[in-house]
Short mmCIF file of C-alpha atoms and ligand atoms in Angstrom, two decimals:
data_model
loop_
_atom_site.label_atom_id
_atom_site.label_comp_id
_atom_site.label_asym_id
_atom_site.label_seq_id
_atom_site.Cartn_x
_atom_site.Cartn_y
_atom_site.Cartn_z
CA MET A 1 0.01 -0.08 -0.10
CA LYS A 2 1.43 3.11 -0.92
CA ILE A 3 1.06 6.01 1.50
CA VAL A 4 0.94 9.53 0.14
CA SER A 5 -0.87 11.65 2.92
CA THR A 6 -1.57 11.08 6.63
CA GLU A 7 -3.06 13.43 9.29
CA PHE A 8 -4.35 13.27 12.61
CA VAL A 9 -7.71 14.97 12.40
CA ILE A 10 -9.34 14.87 15.80
CA GLY A 11 -9.49 12.92 19.01
CA ALA A 12 -13.15 12.67 19.55
CA VAL A 13 -14.78 12.67 23.00
CA ARG A 14 -18.46 13.35 21.67
CA HIS A 15 -20.65 12.37 18.95
CA GLU A 16 -20.95 15.58 17.53
CA GLN A 17 -16.98 15.61 17.05
CA LEU A 18 -17.06 12.50 14.75
CA PRO A 19 -15.87 13.21 11.22
CA GLU A 20 -18.71 14.16 8.54
CA ASP A 21 -16.99 13.33 5.50
CA GLY A 22 -18.48 10.05 5.24
CA LEU A 23 -15.09 8.04 4.50
CA PRO A 24 -14.75 4.45 5.50
CA GLU A 25 -13.42 3.82 8.84
CA ILE A 26 -11.22 1.02 10.22
CA ALA A 27 -11.30 0.92 14.01
CA LEU A 28 -8.81 -0.79 16.51
CA ALA A 29 -9.43 -1.92 19.59
CA GLY A 30 -6.92 -3.71 22.28
CA ARG A 31 -5.91 -3.68 25.71
CA SER A 32 -3.35 -0.82 26.95
CA ASN A 33 0.14 -1.57 25.60
CA VAL A 34 -0.62 -4.07 23.28
CA GLY A 35 0.78 -1.97 20.55
CA LYS A 36 -2.21 -0.44 18.72
CA SER A 37 -0.33 3.01 18.23
CA SER A 38 2.81 1.08 16.83
CA LEU A 39 0.71 -0.73 14.29
CA ILE A 40 -0.95 2.09 12.95
CA ASN A 41 2.29 3.88 12.73
CA ARG A 42 3.66 0.89 10.73
CA MET A 43 0.70 0.60 8.62
CA ILE A 44 0.84 4.31 7.55
CA GLU A 45 4.74 4.50 7.66
CA ARG A 46 5.06 7.20 9.95
CA LYS A 47 7.39 6.78 12.83
CA ASN A 48 5.26 8.80 15.33
CA LEU A 49 2.05 9.98 14.30
CA ALA A 50 -0.03 7.74 16.40
CA ARG A 51 2.09 8.48 19.51
CA THR A 52 3.44 5.37 21.15
CA SER A 53 2.44 5.76 24.61
CA SER A 54 4.51 5.70 27.18
CA GLN A 55 1.55 6.40 29.70
CA PRO A 56 -0.59 3.41 28.92
CA GLY A 57 -4.39 4.29 28.92
CA LYS A 58 -3.97 7.87 28.64
CA THR A 59 -5.56 8.11 25.22
CA GLN A 60 -9.04 8.69 26.58
CA GLN A 61 -10.63 9.72 23.06
CA LEU A 62 -11.31 8.14 19.67
CA ASN A 63 -8.35 9.21 17.44
CA PHE A 64 -9.06 9.74 13.94
CA TYR A 65 -6.02 9.42 11.63
CA ARG A 66 -6.76 10.21 7.75
CA VAL A 67 -4.96 8.30 5.39
CA ASN A 68 -4.40 9.15 1.66
CA GLY A 69 -7.58 11.28 1.76
CA SER A 70 -9.42 8.31 1.53
CA MET A 71 -10.21 6.31 4.93
CA TYR A 72 -9.62 6.61 8.59
CA PHE A 73 -7.90 4.48 11.10
CA VAL A 74 -9.73 5.05 14.43
CA ASP A 75 -7.85 4.04 17.55
CA PHE A 76 -9.81 3.32 20.67
CA PRO A 77 -8.62 3.87 24.13
CA GLY A 78 -6.80 0.81 25.48
CA TYR A 79 -9.00 -1.19 27.70
CA GLY A 80 -8.04 -2.98 30.98
CA TYR A 81 -6.10 0.02 32.62
CA ALA A 82 -6.82 0.41 36.23
CA LYS A 83 -6.14 3.90 36.79
CA VAL A 84 -9.08 5.16 34.90
CA SER A 85 -12.06 5.79 37.08
CA LYS A 86 -15.04 3.35 36.87
CA ALA A 87 -17.32 6.23 35.77
CA GLN A 88 -15.08 7.58 33.35
CA ARG A 89 -14.68 3.67 32.12
CA ALA A 90 -18.69 3.58 32.01
CA LYS A 91 -19.25 6.65 30.12
CA TRP A 92 -16.15 5.79 27.56
CA GLY A 93 -17.90 2.61 27.31
CA ARG A 94 -20.99 4.07 26.16
CA PHE A 95 -19.58 6.21 23.68
CA ILE A 96 -17.71 3.48 22.15
CA GLU A 97 -20.29 1.10 22.15
CA SER A 98 -22.75 3.42 20.49
CA TYR A 99 -19.91 4.25 17.90
CA ILE A 100 -19.41 0.54 17.11
CA ARG A 101 -23.08 -0.18 16.75
CA GLU A 102 -24.27 2.95 15.08
CA ARG A 103 -21.41 4.03 12.84
CA LYS A 104 -22.33 3.41 9.17
CA GLN A 105 -18.84 4.29 8.09
CA LEU A 106 -17.29 1.62 10.34
CA LYS A 107 -16.08 -1.11 7.70
CA LEU A 108 -13.99 -3.21 10.06
CA GLN A 109 -12.87 -3.60 13.38
CA LEU A 110 -9.42 -4.87 14.37
CA LEU A 111 -9.08 -6.54 17.41
CA ILE A 112 -5.52 -6.35 18.50
CA VAL A 113 -3.82 -8.98 20.77
CA ASP A 114 -0.48 -9.95 21.61
CA LEU A 115 0.90 -13.22 19.95
CA ARG A 116 2.93 -13.84 22.76
CA HIS A 117 0.16 -14.51 25.29
CA PRO A 118 -3.15 -16.06 25.35
CA PRO A 119 -5.91 -13.51 24.81
CA THR A 120 -7.15 -11.96 28.17
CA GLU A 121 -10.63 -11.87 29.59
CA ASP A 122 -11.21 -8.47 28.13
CA ASP A 123 -10.09 -9.74 24.63
CA ARG A 124 -12.60 -12.27 24.93
CA LEU A 125 -15.51 -10.02 26.20
CA MET A 126 -14.68 -7.44 23.10
CA TYR A 127 -14.64 -10.45 20.64
CA ASP A 128 -17.94 -11.76 21.82
CA TRP A 129 -19.69 -8.58 21.93
CA LEU A 130 -18.32 -7.58 18.33
CA ARG A 131 -19.58 -10.90 17.13
CA HIS A 132 -22.88 -10.61 18.92
CA PHE A 133 -23.62 -7.15 17.13
CA GLY A 134 -22.41 -8.57 13.73
CA ILE A 135 -19.49 -6.22 13.38
CA PRO A 136 -17.03 -7.14 10.55
CA THR A 137 -14.00 -8.15 12.57
CA CYS A 138 -10.49 -9.20 11.99
CA VAL A 139 -8.09 -10.17 14.82
CA VAL A 140 -4.41 -9.07 14.63
CA ALA A 141 -1.92 -11.00 16.68
CA THR A 142 1.00 -8.51 17.05
CA LYS A 143 4.57 -8.56 18.40
CA ALA A 144 5.25 -11.51 16.39
CA ASP A 145 8.87 -10.80 16.17
CA LYS A 146 8.84 -11.66 19.90
CA VAL A 147 7.70 -15.23 19.21
CA PRO A 148 10.36 -17.56 17.57
CA ARG A 149 9.22 -18.82 14.35
CA THR A 150 8.79 -22.34 15.44
CA ARG A 151 6.20 -21.50 17.95
CA ARG A 152 4.12 -19.05 16.17
CA GLU A 153 1.44 -21.59 14.85
CA ARG A 154 1.12 -22.99 18.20
CA HIS A 155 0.67 -19.21 19.69
CA LEU A 156 -1.83 -18.49 16.67
CA ARG A 157 -3.95 -21.53 17.41
CA VAL A 158 -3.74 -20.62 21.12
CA VAL A 159 -5.43 -17.17 20.09
CA ARG A 160 -7.95 -18.74 17.93
CA GLU A 161 -9.06 -21.05 20.52
CA THR A 162 -9.24 -18.80 23.52
CA LEU A 163 -11.16 -16.20 21.81
CA GLY A 164 -13.39 -19.19 20.29
CA MET A 165 -12.94 -17.67 16.71
CA THR A 166 -14.93 -18.91 13.88
CA PRO A 167 -12.99 -19.92 10.55
CA ASP A 168 -14.70 -16.82 8.83
CA VAL A 169 -12.88 -14.43 11.09
CA PRO A 170 -9.47 -13.62 9.53
CA LEU A 171 -6.33 -13.75 11.83
CA VAL A 172 -3.38 -11.58 10.93
CA MET A 173 0.25 -12.24 12.53
CA PHE A 174 1.85 -8.83 12.51
CA SER A 175 5.07 -7.13 13.72
CA SER A 176 5.33 -3.52 14.08
CA GLU A 177 8.96 -3.93 14.45
CA THR A 178 9.72 -5.75 11.34
CA GLY A 179 6.57 -4.81 9.31
CA GLU A 180 5.77 -8.59 8.72
CA GLY A 181 1.98 -8.79 8.23
CA ARG A 182 1.59 -5.34 6.81
CA GLU A 183 0.64 -6.09 3.10
CA GLU A 184 -1.67 -8.90 4.39
CA LEU A 185 -3.48 -6.56 6.80
CA TRP A 186 -3.85 -3.78 3.96
CA ASN A 187 -5.46 -6.39 1.48
CA ILE A 188 -7.89 -7.28 4.36
CA VAL A 189 -8.80 -3.48 4.93
CA ARG A 190 -8.80 -2.91 1.45
CA GLN A 191 -11.53 -5.85 0.88
CA ALA A 192 -13.61 -4.54 3.91
CA ILE A 193 -13.57 -0.95 2.40
CA ALA A 194 -14.79 -2.08 -1.14
CA GLY A 195 -17.43 -4.14 0.76
P1 GDP Q 201 -0.62 0.63 22.68
O1 GDP Q 201 -0.79 1.32 24.13
O2 GDP Q 201 -1.27 0.10 22.66
O3 GDP Q 201 -0.66 2.00 21.86
O4 GDP Q 201 1.01 0.55 22.68
P2 GDP Q 201 2.35 0.86 21.95
O5 GDP Q 201 2.13 1.08 20.33
O6 GDP Q 201 2.49 2.46 22.58
O7 GDP Q 201 3.48 -0.02 22.27
C1 GDP Q 201 3.70 -0.47 23.71
C2 GDP Q 201 5.04 -1.09 23.73
O8 GDP Q 201 5.18 -2.34 22.85
C3 GDP Q 201 5.92 -0.02 23.11
O9 GDP Q 201 7.19 -0.25 23.81
C4 GDP Q 201 6.35 -0.71 21.64
O10 GDP Q 201 7.44 -0.10 21.35
C5 GDP Q 201 6.25 -2.00 21.61
N1 GDP Q 201 5.60 -2.62 20.77
C6 GDP Q 201 4.57 -2.34 19.90
N2 GDP Q 201 4.42 -3.30 19.01
C7 GDP Q 201 5.48 -3.93 18.82
C8 GDP Q 201 5.91 -5.01 17.89
O11 GDP Q 201 5.35 -5.59 16.78
N3 GDP Q 201 7.27 -5.66 18.20
C9 GDP Q 201 7.92 -5.30 19.55
N4 GDP Q 201 8.93 -5.96 19.71
N5 GDP Q 201 7.48 -4.28 20.23
C10 GDP Q 201 6.27 -3.76 20.09
#
């Protein structure tokens, strides 16, 4: 995928702030520190546009990155971070929940997990919830460079089994460090946008 332009458009905290240009959106969810910002940066070939967070859980907004003037990556706040208050979490939960359920432009939800470890309970809840509402989903197992090649298949199987993934849901092995999986993921993104 050739990237000609990228821009951070808005960190939305309310519905009224969501972009109104109607471009297709690809959203990313995952626990704090799983590697979402690094994945976006690798996809769009920018070192630091999606800030690589030194303070996990601090990104309390839906961050919209416009790519080639034709689509958005939408980064969700990482879940599973204890220091966000319960009230704040509930409020955010509602905003994100309604975004996912109602947003016509949302073409694909990426669920980012860590290839090194079995998905967490939060990952499972997120996966089940997306399936329940029939949201087109792709699971991305990142930090693949941290897993020796000979063990990767086994780790992928653990991801599939722990989430209870059905065969129709794609699973991409990815590394923001090496760029492995980038073209495969772009193909899935392009297909989702083409509908
Ligand atoms: P976020 O909180 O989900 O946005 O996570 P970040 O993108 O900030 O990444 C969290 C940490 O994991 C950072 O120290 C990254 O450098 C590291 N990281 C992210 N992706 C990878 C990867 O694919 N491979 C390796 N080795 N480290 C990664």
